[in-house]
Coordinates of C-alpha atoms and ligand atoms in Angstrom, one line a residue:
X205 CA -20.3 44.7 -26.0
X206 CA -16.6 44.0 -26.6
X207 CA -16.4 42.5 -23.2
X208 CA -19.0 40.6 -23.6
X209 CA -17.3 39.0 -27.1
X210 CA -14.4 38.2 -25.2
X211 CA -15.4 36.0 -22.4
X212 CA -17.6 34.1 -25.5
X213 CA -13.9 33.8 -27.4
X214 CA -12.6 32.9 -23.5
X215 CA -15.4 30.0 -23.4
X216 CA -15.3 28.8 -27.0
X217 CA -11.1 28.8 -26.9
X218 CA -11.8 26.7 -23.8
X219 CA -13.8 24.1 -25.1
X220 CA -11.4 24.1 -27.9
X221 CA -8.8 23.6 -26.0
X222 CA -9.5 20.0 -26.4
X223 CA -9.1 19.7 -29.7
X224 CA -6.1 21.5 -30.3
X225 CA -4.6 18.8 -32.5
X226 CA -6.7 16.1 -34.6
X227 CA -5.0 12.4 -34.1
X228 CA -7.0 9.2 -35.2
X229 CA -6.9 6.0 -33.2
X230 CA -5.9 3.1 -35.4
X231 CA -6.2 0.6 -32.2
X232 CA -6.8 0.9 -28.5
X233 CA -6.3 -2.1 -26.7
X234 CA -6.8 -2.2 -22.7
X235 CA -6.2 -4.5 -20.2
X236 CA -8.0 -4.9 -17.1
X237 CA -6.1 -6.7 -14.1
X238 CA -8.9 -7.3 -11.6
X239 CA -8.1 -7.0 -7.4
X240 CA -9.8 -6.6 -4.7
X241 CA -9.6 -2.9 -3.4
X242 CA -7.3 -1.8 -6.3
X243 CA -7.6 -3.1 -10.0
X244 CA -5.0 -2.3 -12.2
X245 CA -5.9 -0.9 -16.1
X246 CA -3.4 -0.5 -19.1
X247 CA -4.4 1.2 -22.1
X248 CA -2.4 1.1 -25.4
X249 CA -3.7 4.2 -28.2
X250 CA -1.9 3.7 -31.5
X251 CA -2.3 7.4 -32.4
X252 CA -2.0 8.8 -35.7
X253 CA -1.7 12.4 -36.1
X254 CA -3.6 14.1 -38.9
X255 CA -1.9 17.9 -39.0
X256 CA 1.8 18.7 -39.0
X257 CA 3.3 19.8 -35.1
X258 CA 0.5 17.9 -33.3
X259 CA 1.7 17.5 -30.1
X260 CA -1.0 17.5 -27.8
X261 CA -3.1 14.2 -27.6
X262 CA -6.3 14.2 -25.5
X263 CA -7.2 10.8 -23.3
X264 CA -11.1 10.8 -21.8
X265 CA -12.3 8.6 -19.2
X266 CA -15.8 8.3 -18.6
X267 CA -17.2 9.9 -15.4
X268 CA -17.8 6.8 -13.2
X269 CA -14.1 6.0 -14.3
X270 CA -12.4 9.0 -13.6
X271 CA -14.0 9.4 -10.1
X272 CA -13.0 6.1 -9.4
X273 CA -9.1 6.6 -10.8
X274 CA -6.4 7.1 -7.9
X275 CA -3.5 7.1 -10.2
X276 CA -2.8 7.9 -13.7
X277 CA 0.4 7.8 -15.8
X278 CA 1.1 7.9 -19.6
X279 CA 4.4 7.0 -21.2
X280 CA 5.2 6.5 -24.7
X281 CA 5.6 2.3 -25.3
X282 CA 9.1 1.3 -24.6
X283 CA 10.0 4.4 -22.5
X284 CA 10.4 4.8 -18.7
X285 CA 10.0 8.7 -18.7
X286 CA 6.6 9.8 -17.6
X287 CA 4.8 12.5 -19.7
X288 CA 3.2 15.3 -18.4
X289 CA -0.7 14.8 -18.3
X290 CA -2.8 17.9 -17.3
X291 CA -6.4 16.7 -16.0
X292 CA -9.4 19.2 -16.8
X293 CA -12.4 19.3 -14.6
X294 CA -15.6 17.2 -15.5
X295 CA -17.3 18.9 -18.4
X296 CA -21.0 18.5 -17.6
X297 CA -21.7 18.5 -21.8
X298 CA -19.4 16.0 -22.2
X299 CA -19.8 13.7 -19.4
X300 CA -16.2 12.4 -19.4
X301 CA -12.7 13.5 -18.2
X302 CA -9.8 14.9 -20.1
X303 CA -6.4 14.5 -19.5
X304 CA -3.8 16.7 -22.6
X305 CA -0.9 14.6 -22.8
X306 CA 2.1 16.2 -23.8
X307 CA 3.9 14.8 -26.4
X308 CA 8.3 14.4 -26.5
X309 CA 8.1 16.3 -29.9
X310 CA 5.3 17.7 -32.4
X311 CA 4.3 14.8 -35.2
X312 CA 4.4 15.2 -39.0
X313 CA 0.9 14.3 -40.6
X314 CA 0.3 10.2 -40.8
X315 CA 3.4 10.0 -38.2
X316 CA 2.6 7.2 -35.2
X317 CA 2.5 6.6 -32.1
X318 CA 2.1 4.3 -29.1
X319 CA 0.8 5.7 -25.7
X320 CA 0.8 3.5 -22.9
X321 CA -1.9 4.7 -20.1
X322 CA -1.7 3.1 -16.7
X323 CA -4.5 3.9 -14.2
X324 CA -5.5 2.4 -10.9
X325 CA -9.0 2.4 -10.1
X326 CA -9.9 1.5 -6.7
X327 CA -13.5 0.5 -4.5
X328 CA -14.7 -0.9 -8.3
X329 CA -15.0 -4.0 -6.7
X330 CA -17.6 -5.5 -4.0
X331 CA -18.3 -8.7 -2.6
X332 CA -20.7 -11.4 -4.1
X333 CA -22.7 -13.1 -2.8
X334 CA -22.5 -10.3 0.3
X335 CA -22.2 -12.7 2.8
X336 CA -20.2 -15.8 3.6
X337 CA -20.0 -18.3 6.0
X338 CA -16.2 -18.9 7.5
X339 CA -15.8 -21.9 5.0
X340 CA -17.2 -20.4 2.2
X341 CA -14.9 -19.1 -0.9
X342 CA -14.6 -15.4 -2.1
X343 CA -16.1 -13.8 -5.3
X344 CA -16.4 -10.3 -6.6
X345 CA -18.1 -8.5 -8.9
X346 CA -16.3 -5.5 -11.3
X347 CA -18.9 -3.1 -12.7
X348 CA -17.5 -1.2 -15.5
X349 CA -18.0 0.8 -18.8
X350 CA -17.4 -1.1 -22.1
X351 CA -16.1 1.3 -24.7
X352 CA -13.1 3.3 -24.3
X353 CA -13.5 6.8 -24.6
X354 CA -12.0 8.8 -27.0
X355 CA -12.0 12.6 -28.4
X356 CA -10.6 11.0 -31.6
X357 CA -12.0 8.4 -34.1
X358 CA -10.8 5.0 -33.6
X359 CA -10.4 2.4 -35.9
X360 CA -10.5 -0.9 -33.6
X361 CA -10.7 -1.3 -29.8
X362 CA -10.6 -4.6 -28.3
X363 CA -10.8 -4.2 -23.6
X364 CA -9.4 -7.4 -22.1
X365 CA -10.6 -7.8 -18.4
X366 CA -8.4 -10.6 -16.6
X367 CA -9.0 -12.3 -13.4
X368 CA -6.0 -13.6 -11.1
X369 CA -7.3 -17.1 -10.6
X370 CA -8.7 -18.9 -13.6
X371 CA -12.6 -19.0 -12.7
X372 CA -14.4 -16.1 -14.0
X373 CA -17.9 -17.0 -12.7
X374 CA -20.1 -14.9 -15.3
X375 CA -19.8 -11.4 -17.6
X376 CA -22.4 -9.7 -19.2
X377 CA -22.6 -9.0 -22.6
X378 CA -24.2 -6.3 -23.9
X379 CA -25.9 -5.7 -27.3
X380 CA -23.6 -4.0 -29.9
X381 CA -24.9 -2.6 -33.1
X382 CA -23.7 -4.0 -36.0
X383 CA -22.0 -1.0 -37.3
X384 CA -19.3 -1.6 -34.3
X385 CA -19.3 -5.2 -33.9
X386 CA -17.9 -7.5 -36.8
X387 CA -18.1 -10.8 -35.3
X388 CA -17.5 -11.1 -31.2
X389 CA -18.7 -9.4 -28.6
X390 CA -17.2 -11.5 -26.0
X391 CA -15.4 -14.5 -25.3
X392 CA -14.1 -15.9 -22.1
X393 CA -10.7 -17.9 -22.3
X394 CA -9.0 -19.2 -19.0
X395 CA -9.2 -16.5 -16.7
X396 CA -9.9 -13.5 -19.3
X397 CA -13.1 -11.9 -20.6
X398 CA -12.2 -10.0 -24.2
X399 CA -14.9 -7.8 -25.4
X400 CA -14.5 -6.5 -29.2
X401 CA -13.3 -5.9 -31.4
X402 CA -15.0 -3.0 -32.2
X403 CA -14.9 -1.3 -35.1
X404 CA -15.3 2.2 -36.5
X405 CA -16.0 4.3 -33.4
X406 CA -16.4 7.7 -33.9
X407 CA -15.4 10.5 -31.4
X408 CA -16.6 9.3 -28.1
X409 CA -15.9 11.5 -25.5
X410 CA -19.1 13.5 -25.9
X411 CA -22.7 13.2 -24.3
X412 CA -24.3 12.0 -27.7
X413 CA -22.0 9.1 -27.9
X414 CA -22.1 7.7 -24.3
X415 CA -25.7 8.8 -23.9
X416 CA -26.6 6.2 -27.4
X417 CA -23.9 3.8 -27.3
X418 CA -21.9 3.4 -24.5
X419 CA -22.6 0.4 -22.4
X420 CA -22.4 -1.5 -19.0
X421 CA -20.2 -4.7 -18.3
X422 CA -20.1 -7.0 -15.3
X423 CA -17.7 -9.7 -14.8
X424 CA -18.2 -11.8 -11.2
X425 CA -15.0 -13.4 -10.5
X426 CA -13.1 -16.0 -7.6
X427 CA -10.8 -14.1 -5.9
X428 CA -8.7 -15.8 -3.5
X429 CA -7.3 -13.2 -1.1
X430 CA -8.6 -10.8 1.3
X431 CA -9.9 -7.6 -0.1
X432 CA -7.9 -5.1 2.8
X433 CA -8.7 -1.6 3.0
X434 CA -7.1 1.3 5.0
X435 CA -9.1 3.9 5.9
X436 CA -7.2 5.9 7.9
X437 CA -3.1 6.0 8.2
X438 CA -1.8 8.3 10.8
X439 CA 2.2 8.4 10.2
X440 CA 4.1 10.2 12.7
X441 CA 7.9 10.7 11.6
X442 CA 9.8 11.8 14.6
X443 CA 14.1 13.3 13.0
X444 CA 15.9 13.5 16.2
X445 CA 19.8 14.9 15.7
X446 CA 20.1 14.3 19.9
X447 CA 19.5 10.8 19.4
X448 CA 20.2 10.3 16.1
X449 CA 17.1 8.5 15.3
X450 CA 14.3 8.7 13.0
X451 CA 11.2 7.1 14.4
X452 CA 8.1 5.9 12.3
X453 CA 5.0 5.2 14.2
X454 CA 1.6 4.3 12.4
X455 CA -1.6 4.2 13.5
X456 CA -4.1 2.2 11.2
X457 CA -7.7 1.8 10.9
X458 CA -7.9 -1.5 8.9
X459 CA -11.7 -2.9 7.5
X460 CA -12.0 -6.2 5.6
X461 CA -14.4 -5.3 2.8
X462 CA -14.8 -8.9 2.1
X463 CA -18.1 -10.9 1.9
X464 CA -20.0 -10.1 5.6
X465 CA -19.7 -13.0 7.8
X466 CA -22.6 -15.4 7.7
X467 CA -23.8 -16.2 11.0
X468 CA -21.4 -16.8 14.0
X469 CA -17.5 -16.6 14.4
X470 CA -16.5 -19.7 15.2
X471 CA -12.7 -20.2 17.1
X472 CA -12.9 -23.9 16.6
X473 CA -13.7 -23.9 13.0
X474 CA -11.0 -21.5 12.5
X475 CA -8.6 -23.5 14.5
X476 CA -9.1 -26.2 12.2
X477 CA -8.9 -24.1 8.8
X478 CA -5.9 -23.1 10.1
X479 CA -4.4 -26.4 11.2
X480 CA -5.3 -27.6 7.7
X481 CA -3.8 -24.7 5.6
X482 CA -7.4 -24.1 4.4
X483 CA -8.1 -20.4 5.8
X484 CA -11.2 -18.6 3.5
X485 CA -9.9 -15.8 1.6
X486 CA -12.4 -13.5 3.9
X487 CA -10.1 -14.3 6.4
X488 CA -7.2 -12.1 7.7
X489 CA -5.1 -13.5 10.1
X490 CA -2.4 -11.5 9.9
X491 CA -0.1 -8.6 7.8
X492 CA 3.1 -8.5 6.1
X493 CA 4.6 -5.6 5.7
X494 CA 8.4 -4.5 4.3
X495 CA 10.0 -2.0 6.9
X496 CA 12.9 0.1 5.9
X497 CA 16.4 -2.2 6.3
X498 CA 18.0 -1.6 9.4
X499 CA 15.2 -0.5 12.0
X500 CA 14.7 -2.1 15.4
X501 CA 12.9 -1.8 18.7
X502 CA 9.1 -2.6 16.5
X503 CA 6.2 -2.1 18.4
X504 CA 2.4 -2.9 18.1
X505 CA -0.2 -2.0 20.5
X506 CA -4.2 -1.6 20.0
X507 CA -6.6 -0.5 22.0
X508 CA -6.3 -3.7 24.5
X509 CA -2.5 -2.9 25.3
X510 CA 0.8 -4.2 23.3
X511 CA 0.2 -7.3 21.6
X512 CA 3.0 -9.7 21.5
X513 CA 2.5 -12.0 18.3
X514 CA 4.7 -9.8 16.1
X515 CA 7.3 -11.8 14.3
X516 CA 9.8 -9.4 12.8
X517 CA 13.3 -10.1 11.0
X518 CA 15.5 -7.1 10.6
X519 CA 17.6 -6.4 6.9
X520 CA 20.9 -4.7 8.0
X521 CA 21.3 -0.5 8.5
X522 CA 22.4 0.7 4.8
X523 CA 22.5 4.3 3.9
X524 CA 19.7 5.7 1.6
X525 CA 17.4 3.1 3.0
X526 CA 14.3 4.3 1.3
X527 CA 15.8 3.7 -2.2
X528 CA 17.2 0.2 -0.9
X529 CA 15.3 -2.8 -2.6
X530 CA 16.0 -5.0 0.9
X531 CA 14.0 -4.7 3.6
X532 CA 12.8 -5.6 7.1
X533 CA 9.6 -8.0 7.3
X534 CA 7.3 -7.4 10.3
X535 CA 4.5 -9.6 10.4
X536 CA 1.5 -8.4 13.2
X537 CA -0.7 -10.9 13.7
X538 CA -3.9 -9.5 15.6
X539 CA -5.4 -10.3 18.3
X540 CA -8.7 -11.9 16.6
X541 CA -8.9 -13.1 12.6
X542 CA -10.6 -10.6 10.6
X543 CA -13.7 -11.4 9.1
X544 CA -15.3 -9.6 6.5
X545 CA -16.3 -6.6 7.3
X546 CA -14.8 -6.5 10.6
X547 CA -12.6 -3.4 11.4
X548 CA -9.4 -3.5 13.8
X549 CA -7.4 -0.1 15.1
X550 CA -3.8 -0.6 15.9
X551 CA -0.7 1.0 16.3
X552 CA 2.9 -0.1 15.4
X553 CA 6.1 1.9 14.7
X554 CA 9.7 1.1 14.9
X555 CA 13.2 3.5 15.5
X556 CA 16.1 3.9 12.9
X557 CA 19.2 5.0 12.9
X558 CA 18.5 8.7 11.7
X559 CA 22.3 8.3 9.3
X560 CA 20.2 5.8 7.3
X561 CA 17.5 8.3 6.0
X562 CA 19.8 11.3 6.2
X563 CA 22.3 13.5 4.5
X564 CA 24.3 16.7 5.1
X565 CA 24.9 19.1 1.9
X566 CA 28.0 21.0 2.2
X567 CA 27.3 23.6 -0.1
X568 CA 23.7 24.6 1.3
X569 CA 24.2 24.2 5.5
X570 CA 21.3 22.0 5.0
X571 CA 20.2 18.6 6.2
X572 CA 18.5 16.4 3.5
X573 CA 15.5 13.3 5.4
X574 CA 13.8 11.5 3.3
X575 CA 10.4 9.9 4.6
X576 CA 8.7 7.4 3.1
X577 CA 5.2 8.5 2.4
X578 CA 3.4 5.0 3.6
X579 CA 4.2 1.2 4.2
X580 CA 2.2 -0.4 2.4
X581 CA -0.4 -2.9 2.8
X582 CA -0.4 -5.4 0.0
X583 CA -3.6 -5.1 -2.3
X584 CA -4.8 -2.5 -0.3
X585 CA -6.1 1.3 -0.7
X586 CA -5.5 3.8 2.1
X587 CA -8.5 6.1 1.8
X588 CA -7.4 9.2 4.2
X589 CA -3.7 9.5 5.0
X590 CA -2.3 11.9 7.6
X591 CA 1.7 12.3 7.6
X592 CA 3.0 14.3 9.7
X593 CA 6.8 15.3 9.8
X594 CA 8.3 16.5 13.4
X595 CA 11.9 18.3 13.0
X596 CA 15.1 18.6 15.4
X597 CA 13.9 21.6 17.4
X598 CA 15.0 24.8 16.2
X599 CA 15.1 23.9 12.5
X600 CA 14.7 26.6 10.0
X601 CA 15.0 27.0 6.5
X602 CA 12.6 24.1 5.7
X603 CA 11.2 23.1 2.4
X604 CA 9.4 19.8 1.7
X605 CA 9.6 18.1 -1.6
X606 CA 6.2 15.5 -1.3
X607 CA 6.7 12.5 -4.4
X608 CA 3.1 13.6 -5.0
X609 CA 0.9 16.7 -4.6
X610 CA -0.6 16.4 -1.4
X611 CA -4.3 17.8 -0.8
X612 CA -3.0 20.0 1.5
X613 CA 0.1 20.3 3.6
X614 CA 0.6 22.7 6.6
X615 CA 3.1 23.9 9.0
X616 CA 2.8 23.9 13.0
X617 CA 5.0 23.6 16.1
X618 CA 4.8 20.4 18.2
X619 CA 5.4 20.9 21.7
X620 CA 7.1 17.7 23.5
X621 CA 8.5 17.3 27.4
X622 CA 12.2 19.4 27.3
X623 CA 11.7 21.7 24.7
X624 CA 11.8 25.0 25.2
X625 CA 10.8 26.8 22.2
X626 CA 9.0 23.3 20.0
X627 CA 9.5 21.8 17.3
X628 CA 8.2 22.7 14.0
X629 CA 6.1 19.9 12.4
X630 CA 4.7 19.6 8.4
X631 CA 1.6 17.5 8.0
X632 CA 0.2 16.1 4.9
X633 CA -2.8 15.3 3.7
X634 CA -3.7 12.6 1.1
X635 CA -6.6 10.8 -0.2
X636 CA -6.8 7.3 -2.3
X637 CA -3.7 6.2 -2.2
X638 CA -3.0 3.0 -3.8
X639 CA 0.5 0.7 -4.4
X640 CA 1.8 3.2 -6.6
X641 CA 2.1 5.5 -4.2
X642 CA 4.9 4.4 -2.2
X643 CA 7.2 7.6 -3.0
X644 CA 9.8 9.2 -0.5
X645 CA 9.1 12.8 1.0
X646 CA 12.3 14.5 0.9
X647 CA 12.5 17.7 3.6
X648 CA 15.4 19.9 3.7
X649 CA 16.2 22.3 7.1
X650 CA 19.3 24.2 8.7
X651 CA 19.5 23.3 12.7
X652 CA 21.8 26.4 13.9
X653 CA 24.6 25.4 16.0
X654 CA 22.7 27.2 18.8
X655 CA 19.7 25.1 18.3
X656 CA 21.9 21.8 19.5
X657 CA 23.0 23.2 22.6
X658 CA 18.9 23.6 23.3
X659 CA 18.4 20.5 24.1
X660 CA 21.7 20.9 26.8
X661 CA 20.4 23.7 28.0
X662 CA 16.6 22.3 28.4
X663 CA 18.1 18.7 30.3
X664 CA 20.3 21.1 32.8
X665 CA 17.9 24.1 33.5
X666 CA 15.1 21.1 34.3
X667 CA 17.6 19.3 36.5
X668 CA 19.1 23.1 37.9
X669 CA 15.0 23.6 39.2
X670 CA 15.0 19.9 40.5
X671 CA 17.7 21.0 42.7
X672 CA 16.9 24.1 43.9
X673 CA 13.3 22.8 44.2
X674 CA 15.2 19.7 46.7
X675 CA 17.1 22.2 48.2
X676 CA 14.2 24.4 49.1
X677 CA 12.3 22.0 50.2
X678 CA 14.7 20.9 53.0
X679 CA 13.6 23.9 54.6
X680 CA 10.1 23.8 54.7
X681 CA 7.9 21.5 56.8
X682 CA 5.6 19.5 54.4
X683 CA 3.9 16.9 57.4
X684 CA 0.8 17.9 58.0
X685 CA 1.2 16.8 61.4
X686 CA 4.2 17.8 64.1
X687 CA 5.7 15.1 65.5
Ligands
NAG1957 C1 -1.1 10.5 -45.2 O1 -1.7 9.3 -45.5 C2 -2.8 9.3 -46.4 C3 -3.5 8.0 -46.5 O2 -2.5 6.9 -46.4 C4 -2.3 9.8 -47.8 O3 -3.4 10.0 -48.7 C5 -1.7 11.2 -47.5 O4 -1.1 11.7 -48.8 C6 -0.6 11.1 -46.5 N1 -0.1 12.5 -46.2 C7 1.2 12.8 -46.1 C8 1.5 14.2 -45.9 O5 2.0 11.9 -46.1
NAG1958 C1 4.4 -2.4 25.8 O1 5.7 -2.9 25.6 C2 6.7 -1.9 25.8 C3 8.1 -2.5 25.4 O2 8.0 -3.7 24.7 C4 6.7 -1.4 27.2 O3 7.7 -0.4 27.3 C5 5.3 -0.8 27.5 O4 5.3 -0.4 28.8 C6 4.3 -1.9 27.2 N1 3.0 -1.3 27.4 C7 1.9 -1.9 28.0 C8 0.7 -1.1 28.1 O5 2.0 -3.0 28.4
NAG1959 C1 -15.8 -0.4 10.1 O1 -15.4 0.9 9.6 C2 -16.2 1.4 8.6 C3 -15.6 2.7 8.0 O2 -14.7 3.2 8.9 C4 -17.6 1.7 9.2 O3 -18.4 2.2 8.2 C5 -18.2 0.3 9.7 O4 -19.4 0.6 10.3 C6 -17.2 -0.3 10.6 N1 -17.7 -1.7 10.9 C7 -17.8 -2.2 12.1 C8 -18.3 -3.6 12.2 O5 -17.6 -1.5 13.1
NAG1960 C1 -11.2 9.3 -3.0 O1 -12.2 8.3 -3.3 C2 -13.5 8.6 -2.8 C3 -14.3 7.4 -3.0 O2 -14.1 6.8 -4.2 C4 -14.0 9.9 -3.4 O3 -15.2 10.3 -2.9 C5 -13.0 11.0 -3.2 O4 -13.4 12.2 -3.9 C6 -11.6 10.7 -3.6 N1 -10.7 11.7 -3.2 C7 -9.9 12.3 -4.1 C8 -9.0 13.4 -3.6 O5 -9.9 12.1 -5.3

């Protein structure tokens, strides 16, 4: 009987978790910076707490939002230091995320507060119409809940949705009881759509609320350039202490989720776009992409062989290059344009000088390599990511310090031509991973003295077998037939 009052104290302290401390909105404003396969949202709470010590505030995102969010971050306005959020799994009841934020230090009742939320949402966006012809222009729609969610009352909430090029081709606008609406429900200026404000909306983060009031916006926008995703990143980081080097090699499964292409592809058409600087947004004839300063020997192969219209330009070796704000530019133009909703698979990777990405701690015995996690496409989402990190051979002592939790990482030995004994090798797995994700793995390992000379040791027993293999075989009568 106890027992069974306990777990109902467990479930009832869990649920209460939630509201730990009571805050009132007195504005939320958010900002919605439309893309292609990654939109950009900021949203501003001006919290007021209503108990001495509050120090946990509670931020909800609806559950079509917070499947869709790849990247989350609050700060306080004005500060560069990230808080720490703590995500809860979906409550069924609720229908909505929550996400405790922990505040710098507890608040004194009426004391304020600005929270600054950034979130990337990615695959919000598709094209429309679905198909386009090669000479046809690009538009998208964004689907999107209207109201900001909120455990807390909030005294006005205004969500600005903003389009890069000034022609927002249509939004919806919903119906709005006039208990939350005082005059506008929605206005379109330039290139923004601004819904609210709203006014007086109680706690919101609960089934009731978004089963009665919440509601559904569309805004169908021009959007000039081509809407890339990744879907698969292989990277391959190769340290080498025998040759110094640190090579990078990628392997890519790139899809155009652009409008489909309307009939044929036509070569002369494009020829002609191209000649006169007029290429559709749908169309991709090529990548950009900053490399770490001071790599060299770039190469780029797919599935047809190495393809030779790479143009690269190399930014000088500097130490720490990952932290360095210069950088290489390789641009990879493939072999065909890439239409919407065309696919291409390619590979391309490039050496560096291992002193660039390296360091040697005294005081530990222990090498220091940083990695960075991806290269990254512009605009683009990489939905499965595979990293794998291959160290000197006999390296021990590791530990890997990913920028990010990764949804899983594991250890294994790679096995290449000269090794005796392998290499050991980290992989990591990640999902969704959007511009903000461009952090540095950092791995730390000891290669004993011993372990140098295996290499050595490898190259001469190999060529000591060669030898004695030539030598032996000076002896014995291969031809088939006596002369
Ligand atoms: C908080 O603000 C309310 C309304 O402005 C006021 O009535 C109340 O006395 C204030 N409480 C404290 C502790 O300052
Ligand atoms: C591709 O180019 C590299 C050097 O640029 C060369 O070593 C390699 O053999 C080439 N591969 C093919 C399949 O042509
Ligand atoms: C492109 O790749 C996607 C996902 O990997 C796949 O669903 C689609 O069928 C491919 N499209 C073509 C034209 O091969
Ligand atoms: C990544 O996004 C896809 C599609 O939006 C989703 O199904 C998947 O659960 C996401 N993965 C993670 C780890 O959030």
């Amino acid at each position: 009987m106890a027992a069974r009052w306990l777990v109902l104290l467990c479930l009832l302290s869990q649920s209460l978790v939630f509201a730990a401390h009571s805050f009132e909105n007195t504005a939320i404003v958010r900002t919605v910076e439309l893309g292609g396969s990654l939109v950009h949202v900021t949203t501003t709470y001006a919290v007021k707490s209503l108990e001495a010590g509050s120090q946990k505030y509670v931020i909800a995102l609806g559950e079509k939002e917070g499947k869709s969010t790849s990247y989350l971050e609050a700060k306080l306005k004005g500060q560069n230091d990230a808080l720490v959020v703590e995500g809860h799994a979906l409550d069924p009841k609720d229908g909505a995320y929550h996400y405790t934020v922990g505040l710098p230090k507890p608040l004194a009742v009426n004391a304020t507060v600005n929270l600054v939320l950034d979130t990337v949402q990615t695959h919000v966006t598709y094209p429309w119409p679905e198909q386009a012809s090669q000479k046809e222009e690009q538009s998208l729609k964004y689907e999107s809940d209207l109201f900001v969610l909120s455990p807390y009352k909030t005294a006005t909430q205004r969500i600005k949705i903003r389009a890069p090029s000034p022609r927002i081709i249509s939004h919806t606008t919903p119906e709005i009881p006039d208990n939350f609406a005082t005059d506008s429900i929605a206005t379109k200026s330039g290139a923004t759509v601004t819904y609210g404000p709203f006014t007086n909306i109680p706690a919101s983060a609960n089934a009731d609320f978004i089963g009665q009031h919440q509601k559904h916006v569309v805004v169908h926008y021009l959007y000039e350039y081509p809407v890339v995703e990744v879907t698969t990143l292989e990277r391959t980081a190769e340290i080498s202490h025998w040759g110094a080097n640190l090579n990078i090699e990628n392997s890519l499964n790139l899809h155009n989720a652009g409008p489909k292409l309307k009939g044929q592809f036509s070569r002369l058409d494009h020829q002609s776009q191209m000649f006169y600087n007029r290429l559709a947004p749908h169309v991709l004839p090529a990548l950009t992409l900053h490399l770490p300063p001071g790599v060299h020997s770039t190469y780029f192969y797919d599935l047809n062989g190495n393809v030779s219209t790479s143009r690269f330009r190399p930014a000088p070796s500097v130490p720490k290059a990952s932290q360095s704000n210069q950088y290489s530019l390789l641009e990879l133009r493939p072999r065909y344009p890439l239409m919407g909703g065309w696919n291409y698979s390619f590979t391309f990777g490039w050496d560096s000088p291992l002193a660039d990405s390296a360091a040697y701690d005294k005081n530990t015995g222990k090498y220091i390599v940083g990695v960075p996690v991806q290269t990254h496409v512009a605009g683009s989402i990489v939905d499965e990511a595979k990293i794998k990190i291959i160290f000197p051979e006999g390296a021990t002592d590791i530990e890997i310090f990913p920028p990010f939790a990764p949804l899983s990482q594991e250890l294994s030995t790679h096995i290449t031509y000269l090794d005796t004994t392998g290499r050991p090798a980290v992989t990591f797995k990640y999902e969704n991973l959007t511009d903000k994700h461009v952090g540095t793995i950092y791995v730390t390992y000891k290669v004993p003295l011993l372990a140098h000379l295996q290499k050595p040791k490898a190259v001469a027993i190999a060529l000591l077998s060669l030898f004695t293999f030539a030598f032996a075989s000076r002896r014995v009568d291969y031809r088939l037939t006596k002369s």
